[in-house]
Coordinates of C-alpha atoms in Angstrom, one line a residue:
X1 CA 41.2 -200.5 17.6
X2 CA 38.5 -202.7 16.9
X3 CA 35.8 -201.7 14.2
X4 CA 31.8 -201.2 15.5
X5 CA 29.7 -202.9 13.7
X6 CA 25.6 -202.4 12.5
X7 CA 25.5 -204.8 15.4
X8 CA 27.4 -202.9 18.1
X9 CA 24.7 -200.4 16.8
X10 CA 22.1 -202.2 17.4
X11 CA 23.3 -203.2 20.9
X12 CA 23.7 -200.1 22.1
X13 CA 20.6 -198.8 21.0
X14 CA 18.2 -202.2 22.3
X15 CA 17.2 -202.3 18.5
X16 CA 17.2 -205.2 16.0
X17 CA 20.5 -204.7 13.2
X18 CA 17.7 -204.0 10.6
X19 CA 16.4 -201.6 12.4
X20 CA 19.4 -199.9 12.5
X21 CA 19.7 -200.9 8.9
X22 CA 16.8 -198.9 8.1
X23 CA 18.2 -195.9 10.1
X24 CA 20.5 -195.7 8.2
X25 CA 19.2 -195.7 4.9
X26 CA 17.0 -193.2 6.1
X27 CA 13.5 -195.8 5.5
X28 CA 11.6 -193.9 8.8
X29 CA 8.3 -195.2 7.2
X30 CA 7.5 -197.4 10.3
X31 CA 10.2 -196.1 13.3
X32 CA 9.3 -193.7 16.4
X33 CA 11.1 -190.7 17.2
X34 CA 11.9 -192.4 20.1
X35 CA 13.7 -195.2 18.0
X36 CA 15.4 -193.0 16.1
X37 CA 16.7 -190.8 18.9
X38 CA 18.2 -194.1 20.7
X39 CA 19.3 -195.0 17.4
X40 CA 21.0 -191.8 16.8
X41 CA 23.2 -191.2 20.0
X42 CA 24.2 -195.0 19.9
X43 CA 26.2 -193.8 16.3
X44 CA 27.5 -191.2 18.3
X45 CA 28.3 -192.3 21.1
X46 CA 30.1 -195.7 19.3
X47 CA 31.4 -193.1 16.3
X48 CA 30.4 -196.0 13.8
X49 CA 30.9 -195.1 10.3
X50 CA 29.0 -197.0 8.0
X51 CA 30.6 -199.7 4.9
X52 CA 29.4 -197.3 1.8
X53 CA 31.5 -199.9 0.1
X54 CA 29.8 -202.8 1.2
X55 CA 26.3 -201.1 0.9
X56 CA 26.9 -199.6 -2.7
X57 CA 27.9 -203.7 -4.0
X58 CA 25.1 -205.0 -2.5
X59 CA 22.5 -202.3 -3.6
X60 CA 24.8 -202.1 -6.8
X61 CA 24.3 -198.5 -6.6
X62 CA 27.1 -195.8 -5.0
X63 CA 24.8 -192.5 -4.7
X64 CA 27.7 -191.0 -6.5
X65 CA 27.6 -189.1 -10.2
X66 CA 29.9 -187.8 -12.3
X67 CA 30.1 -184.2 -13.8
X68 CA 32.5 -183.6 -16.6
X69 CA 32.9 -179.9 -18.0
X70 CA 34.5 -178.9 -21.0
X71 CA 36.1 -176.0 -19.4
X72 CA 35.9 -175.3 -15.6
X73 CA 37.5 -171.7 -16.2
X74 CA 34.1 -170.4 -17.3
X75 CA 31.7 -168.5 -14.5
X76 CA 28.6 -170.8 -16.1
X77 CA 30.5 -174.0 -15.2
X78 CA 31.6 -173.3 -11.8
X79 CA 27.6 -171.9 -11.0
X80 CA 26.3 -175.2 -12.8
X81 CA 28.5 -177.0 -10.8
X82 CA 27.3 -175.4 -7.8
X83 CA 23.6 -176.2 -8.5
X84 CA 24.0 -179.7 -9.2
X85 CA 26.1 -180.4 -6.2
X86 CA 23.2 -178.5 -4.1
X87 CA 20.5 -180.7 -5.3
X88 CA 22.6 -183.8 -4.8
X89 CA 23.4 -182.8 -1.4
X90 CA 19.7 -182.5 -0.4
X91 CA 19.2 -186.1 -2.2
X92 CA 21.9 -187.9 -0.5
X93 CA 24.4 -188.2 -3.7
X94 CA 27.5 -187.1 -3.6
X95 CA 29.3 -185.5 -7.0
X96 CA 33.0 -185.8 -8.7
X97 CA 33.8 -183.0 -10.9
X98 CA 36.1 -183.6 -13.9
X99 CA 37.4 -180.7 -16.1
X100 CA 38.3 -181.8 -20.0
X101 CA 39.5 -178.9 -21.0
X102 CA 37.6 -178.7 -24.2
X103 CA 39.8 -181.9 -24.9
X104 CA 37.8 -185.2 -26.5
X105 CA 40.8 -187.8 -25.6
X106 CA 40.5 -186.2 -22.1
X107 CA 36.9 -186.2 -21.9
X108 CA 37.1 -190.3 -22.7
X109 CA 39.6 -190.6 -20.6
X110 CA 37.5 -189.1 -17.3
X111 CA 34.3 -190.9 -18.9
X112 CA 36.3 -194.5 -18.7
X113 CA 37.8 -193.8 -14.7
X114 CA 34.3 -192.5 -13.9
X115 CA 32.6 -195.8 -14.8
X116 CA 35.0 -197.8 -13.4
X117 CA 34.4 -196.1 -10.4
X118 CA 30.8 -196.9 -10.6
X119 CA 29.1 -193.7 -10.5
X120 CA 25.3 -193.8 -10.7
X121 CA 24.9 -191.0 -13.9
X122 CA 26.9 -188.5 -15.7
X123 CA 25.9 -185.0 -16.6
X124 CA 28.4 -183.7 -19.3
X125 CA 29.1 -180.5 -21.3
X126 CA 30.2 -182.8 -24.4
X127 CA 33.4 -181.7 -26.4
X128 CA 31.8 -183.4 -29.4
X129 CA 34.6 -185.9 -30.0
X130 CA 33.1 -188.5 -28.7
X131 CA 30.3 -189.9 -30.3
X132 CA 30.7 -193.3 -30.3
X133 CA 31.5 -193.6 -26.6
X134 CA 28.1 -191.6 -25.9
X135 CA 26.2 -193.9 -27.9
X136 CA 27.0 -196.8 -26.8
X137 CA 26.3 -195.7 -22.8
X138 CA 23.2 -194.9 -24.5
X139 CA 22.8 -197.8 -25.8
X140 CA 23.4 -199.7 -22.3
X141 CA 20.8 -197.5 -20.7
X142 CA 23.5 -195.8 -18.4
X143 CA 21.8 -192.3 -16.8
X144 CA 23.2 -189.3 -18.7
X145 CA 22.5 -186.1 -19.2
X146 CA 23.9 -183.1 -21.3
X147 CA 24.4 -179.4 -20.4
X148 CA 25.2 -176.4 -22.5
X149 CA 25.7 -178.6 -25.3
X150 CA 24.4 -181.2 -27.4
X151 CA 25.4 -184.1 -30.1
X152 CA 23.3 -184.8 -33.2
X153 CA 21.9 -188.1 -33.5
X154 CA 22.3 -189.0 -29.7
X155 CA 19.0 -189.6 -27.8
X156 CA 20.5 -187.7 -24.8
X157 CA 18.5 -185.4 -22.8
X158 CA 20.3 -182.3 -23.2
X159 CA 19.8 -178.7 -21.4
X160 CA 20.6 -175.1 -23.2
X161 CA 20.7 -171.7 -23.6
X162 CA 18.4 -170.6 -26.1
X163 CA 21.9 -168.6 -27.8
X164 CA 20.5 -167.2 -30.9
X165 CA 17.8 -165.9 -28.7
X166 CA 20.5 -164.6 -26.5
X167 CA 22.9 -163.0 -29.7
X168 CA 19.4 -161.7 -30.9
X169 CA 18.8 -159.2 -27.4
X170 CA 22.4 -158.1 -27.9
X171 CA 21.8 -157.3 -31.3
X172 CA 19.1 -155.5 -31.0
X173 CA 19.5 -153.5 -28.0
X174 CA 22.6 -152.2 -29.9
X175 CA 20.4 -151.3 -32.6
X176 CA 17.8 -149.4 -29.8
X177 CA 21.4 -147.2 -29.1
X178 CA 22.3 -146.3 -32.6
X179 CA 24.9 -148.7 -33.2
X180 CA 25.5 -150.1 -36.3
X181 CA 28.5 -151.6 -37.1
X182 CA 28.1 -154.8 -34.9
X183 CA 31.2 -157.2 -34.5
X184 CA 30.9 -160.3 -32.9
X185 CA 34.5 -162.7 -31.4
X186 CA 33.8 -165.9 -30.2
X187 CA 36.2 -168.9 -29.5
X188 CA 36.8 -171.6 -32.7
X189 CA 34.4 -173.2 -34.1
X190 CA 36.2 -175.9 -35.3
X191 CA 34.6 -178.7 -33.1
X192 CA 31.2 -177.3 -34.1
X193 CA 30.5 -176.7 -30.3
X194 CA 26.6 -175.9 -29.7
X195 CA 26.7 -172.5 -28.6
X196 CA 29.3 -171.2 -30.5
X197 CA 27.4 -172.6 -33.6
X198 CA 24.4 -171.2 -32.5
X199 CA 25.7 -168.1 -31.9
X200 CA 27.1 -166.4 -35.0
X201 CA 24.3 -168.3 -36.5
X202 CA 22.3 -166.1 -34.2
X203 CA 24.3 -163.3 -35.4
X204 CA 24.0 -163.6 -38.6
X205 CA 20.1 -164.2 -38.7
X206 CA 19.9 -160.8 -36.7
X207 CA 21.8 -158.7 -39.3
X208 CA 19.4 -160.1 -41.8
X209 CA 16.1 -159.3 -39.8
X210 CA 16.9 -155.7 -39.3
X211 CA 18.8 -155.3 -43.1
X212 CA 22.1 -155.1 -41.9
X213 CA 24.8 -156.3 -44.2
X214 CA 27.0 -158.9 -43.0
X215 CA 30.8 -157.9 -42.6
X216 CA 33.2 -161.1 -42.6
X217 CA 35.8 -158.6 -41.1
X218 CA 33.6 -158.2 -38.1
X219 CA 33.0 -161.9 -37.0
X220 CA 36.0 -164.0 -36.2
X221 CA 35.8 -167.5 -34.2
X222 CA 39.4 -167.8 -32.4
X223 CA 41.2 -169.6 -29.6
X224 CA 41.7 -167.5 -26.8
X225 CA 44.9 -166.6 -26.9
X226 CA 44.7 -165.4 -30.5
X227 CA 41.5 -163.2 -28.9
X228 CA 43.1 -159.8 -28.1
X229 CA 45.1 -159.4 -31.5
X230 CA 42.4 -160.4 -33.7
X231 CA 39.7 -157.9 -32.0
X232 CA 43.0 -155.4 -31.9
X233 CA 43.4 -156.2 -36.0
X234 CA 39.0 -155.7 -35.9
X235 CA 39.6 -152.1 -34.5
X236 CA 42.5 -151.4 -36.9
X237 CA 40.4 -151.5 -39.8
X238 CA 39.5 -148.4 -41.6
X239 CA 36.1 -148.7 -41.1
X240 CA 35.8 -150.4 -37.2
X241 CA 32.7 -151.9 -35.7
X242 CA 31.5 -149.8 -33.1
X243 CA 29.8 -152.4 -30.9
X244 CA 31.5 -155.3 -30.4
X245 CA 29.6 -158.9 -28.8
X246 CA 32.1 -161.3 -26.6
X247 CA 30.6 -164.7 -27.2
X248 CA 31.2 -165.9 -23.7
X249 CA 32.9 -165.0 -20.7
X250 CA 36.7 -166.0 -21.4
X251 CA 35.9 -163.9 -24.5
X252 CA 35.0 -161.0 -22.4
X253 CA 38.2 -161.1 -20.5
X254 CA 40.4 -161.1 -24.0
X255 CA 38.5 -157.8 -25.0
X256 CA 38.4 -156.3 -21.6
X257 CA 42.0 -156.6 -21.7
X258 CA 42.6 -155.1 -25.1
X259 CA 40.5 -152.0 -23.7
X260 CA 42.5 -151.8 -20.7
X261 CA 45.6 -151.4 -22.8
X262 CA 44.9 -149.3 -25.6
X263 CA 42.8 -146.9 -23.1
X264 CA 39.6 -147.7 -25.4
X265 CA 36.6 -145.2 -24.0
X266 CA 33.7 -147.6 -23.5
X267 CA 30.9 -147.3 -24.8
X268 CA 31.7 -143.9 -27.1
X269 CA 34.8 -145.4 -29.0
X270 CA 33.3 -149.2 -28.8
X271 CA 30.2 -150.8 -26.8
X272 CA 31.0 -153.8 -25.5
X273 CA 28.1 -156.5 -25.0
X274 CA 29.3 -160.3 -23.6
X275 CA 27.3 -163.6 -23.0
X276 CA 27.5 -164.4 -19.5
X277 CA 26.5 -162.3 -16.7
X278 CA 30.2 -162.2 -15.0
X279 CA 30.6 -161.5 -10.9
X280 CA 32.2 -158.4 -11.8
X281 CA 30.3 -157.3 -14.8
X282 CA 28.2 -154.3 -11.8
X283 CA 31.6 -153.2 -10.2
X284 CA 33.3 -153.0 -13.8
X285 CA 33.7 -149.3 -14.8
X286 CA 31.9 -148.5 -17.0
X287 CA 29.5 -151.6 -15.7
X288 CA 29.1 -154.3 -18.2
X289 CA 26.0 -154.8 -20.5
X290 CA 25.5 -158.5 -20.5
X291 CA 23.3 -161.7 -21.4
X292 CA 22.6 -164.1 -18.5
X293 CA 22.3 -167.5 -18.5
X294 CA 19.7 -168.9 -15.5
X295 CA 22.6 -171.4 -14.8
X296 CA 21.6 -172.2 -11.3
X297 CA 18.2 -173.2 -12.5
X298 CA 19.8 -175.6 -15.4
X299 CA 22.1 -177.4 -13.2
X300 CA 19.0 -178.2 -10.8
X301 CA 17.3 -179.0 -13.8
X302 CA 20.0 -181.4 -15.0
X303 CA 20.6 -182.8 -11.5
X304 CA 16.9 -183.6 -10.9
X305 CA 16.5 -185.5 -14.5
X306 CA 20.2 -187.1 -13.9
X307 CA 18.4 -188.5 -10.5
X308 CA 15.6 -189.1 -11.6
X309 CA 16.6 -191.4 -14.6
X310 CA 19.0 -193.1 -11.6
X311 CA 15.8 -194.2 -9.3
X312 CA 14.1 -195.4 -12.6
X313 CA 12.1 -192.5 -14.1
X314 CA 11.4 -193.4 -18.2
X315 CA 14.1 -192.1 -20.6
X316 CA 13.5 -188.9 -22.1
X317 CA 14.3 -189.7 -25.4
X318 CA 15.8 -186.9 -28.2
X319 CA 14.7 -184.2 -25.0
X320 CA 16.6 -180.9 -25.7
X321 CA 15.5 -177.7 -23.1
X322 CA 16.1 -174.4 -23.8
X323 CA 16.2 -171.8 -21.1
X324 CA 15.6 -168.2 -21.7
X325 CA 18.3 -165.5 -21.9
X326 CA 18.2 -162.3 -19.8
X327 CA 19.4 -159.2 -21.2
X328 CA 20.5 -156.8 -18.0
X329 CA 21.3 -153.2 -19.5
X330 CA 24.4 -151.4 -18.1
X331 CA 27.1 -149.1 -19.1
X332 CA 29.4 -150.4 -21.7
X333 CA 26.1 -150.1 -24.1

């Protein structure tokens, strides 16, 4: 079957092939309704698809970015991910998702395919292991953008959660409830990963504002799987913390689990606070006390710079947003 054309197009519709052209690239500055109507069906009617192909060389442009996430399990990634691929929907990009799996040889790995592929921008949550890579795309002026995390030294404009903030609610609205024996499990912190990081230091600086004593028996930094038996080992000790913080949502789950099967009453045997507002945190019984992160709001926010920096907007050099945690009070506190 033989292709149509731009010209067939243009045929059909009585129109000059830039015209149509224009149409197409959605430049309306000058063309009647009437135009664009006859325009319109003649697409239809011919079912002409245009070249993106041809049209991305030639503009040297694809209207196509790249998100990479260090772990698409977690509820903030997916809603992140959601955002961003709203806003670029409503600019006319479209979005490949990539999941490292907290992996930096992975991460490279998806970086490398995604240029080759010639997307516009990238917005990554950064593993951390690859410095040198980042650098030198900053370095070459490529459009990027970091979320949830960001590198030292790297001129990057990055968008986070203000987490000590966020540790800081949790602590204190314990406190408000009479708790005082405050744990806190998060996963490793081996790779120095922002939030992490910044939460047990956010931990820690809380204890000290309010004259708490820090317990090294009551903050551990895990993997995941190692989760449920070191908050079990936590509970086992003679004198066991009576609140206890999940540092994100995957965290959550490990603890929620351990409650489930040693029948733990929450919140009279242990409170149980967790960063991230999860979907089921309301219909959890008891419901869950958590901190929310406005994640739809920072993957517009990263989208909009992302595009922005693509259509020529100056760099924003050393640029690191914090958003504001939201405590929402339930049951488990």
């Amino acid at each position: 079957m033989k292709k149509v054309t731009m010209m067939d197009v243009a045929k059909e519709a009585n129109v000059s092939k830039s015209t149509v052209s224009q149409y197409i690239n959605k430049r309306y500055d000058y063309m009647s309704v009437e135009t664009k109507k006859r325009i319109k069906e003649a697409i239809e009617k011919l079912g002409y698809q245009p070249n993106y192909i041809a049209k991305s060389l030639k503009q040297k442009k694809t209207s196509t970015i790249g998100v990479i996430v260090a772990n698409i399990l977690h509820s903030f990634s997916t809603q992140v991910i959601r955002a961003v691929e709203d806003y670029c929907h409503e600019h006319d990009f479209h979005v490949i998702v990539c999941n490292a799996d907290d992996d930096p040889e992975k991460e490279k790995k998806y970086v490398e395919m995604l240029q080759a592929k010639q997307v516009d921008g990238l917005i990554v949550f950064p593993t951390g292991g690859n410095v040198e890579l980042f650098q030198q795309m900053v370095e070459q002026n490529f459009p990027l953008v970091f979320v949830d995390r960001r590198i030292e030294g790297l001129d990057v404009p990055s968008i986070l959660l203000d987490n000590k903030k966020a540790i800081t609610l949790a602590v204190e609205h314990l406190l408000e409830r009479n708790y005082k024996r405050i744990g806190i499990i998060t996963p490793s912190l081996i790779r120095k990963i922002t939030p992490r990081i910044e939460r047990v230091q956010g931990y820690k600086d809380a204890l000290e504002k309010h004259g708490l004593e820090l317990n090294e028996q009551y903050m551990k930094s895990v993997d995941v799987p190692l989760m449920k038996d070191t908050v079990k080992e936590m509970l086992e000790l003679p004198e066991p913390p009576d609140a206890l913080l999940a540092g994100n949502d995957l965290a959550l789950m490990e603890v929620l689990k351990l409650v489930k099967e040693e029948g733990l009453e929450v919140p009279s045997k242990l409170a149980i606070v967790g960063v991230d507002d999860v979907s089921f945190a309301s219909l959890f019984n008891p419901s869950l006390t958590t901190i929310a992160q406005p994640a739809f709001e920072m993957g517009t926010d990263a989208a909009e710079r992302l595009l922005n920096r693509i259509k020529g907007s100056p760099v924003e050099h050393s640029c690191v947003t914090y958003y504001e945690p939201v405590l929402r009070k339930r049951q488990s506190s």
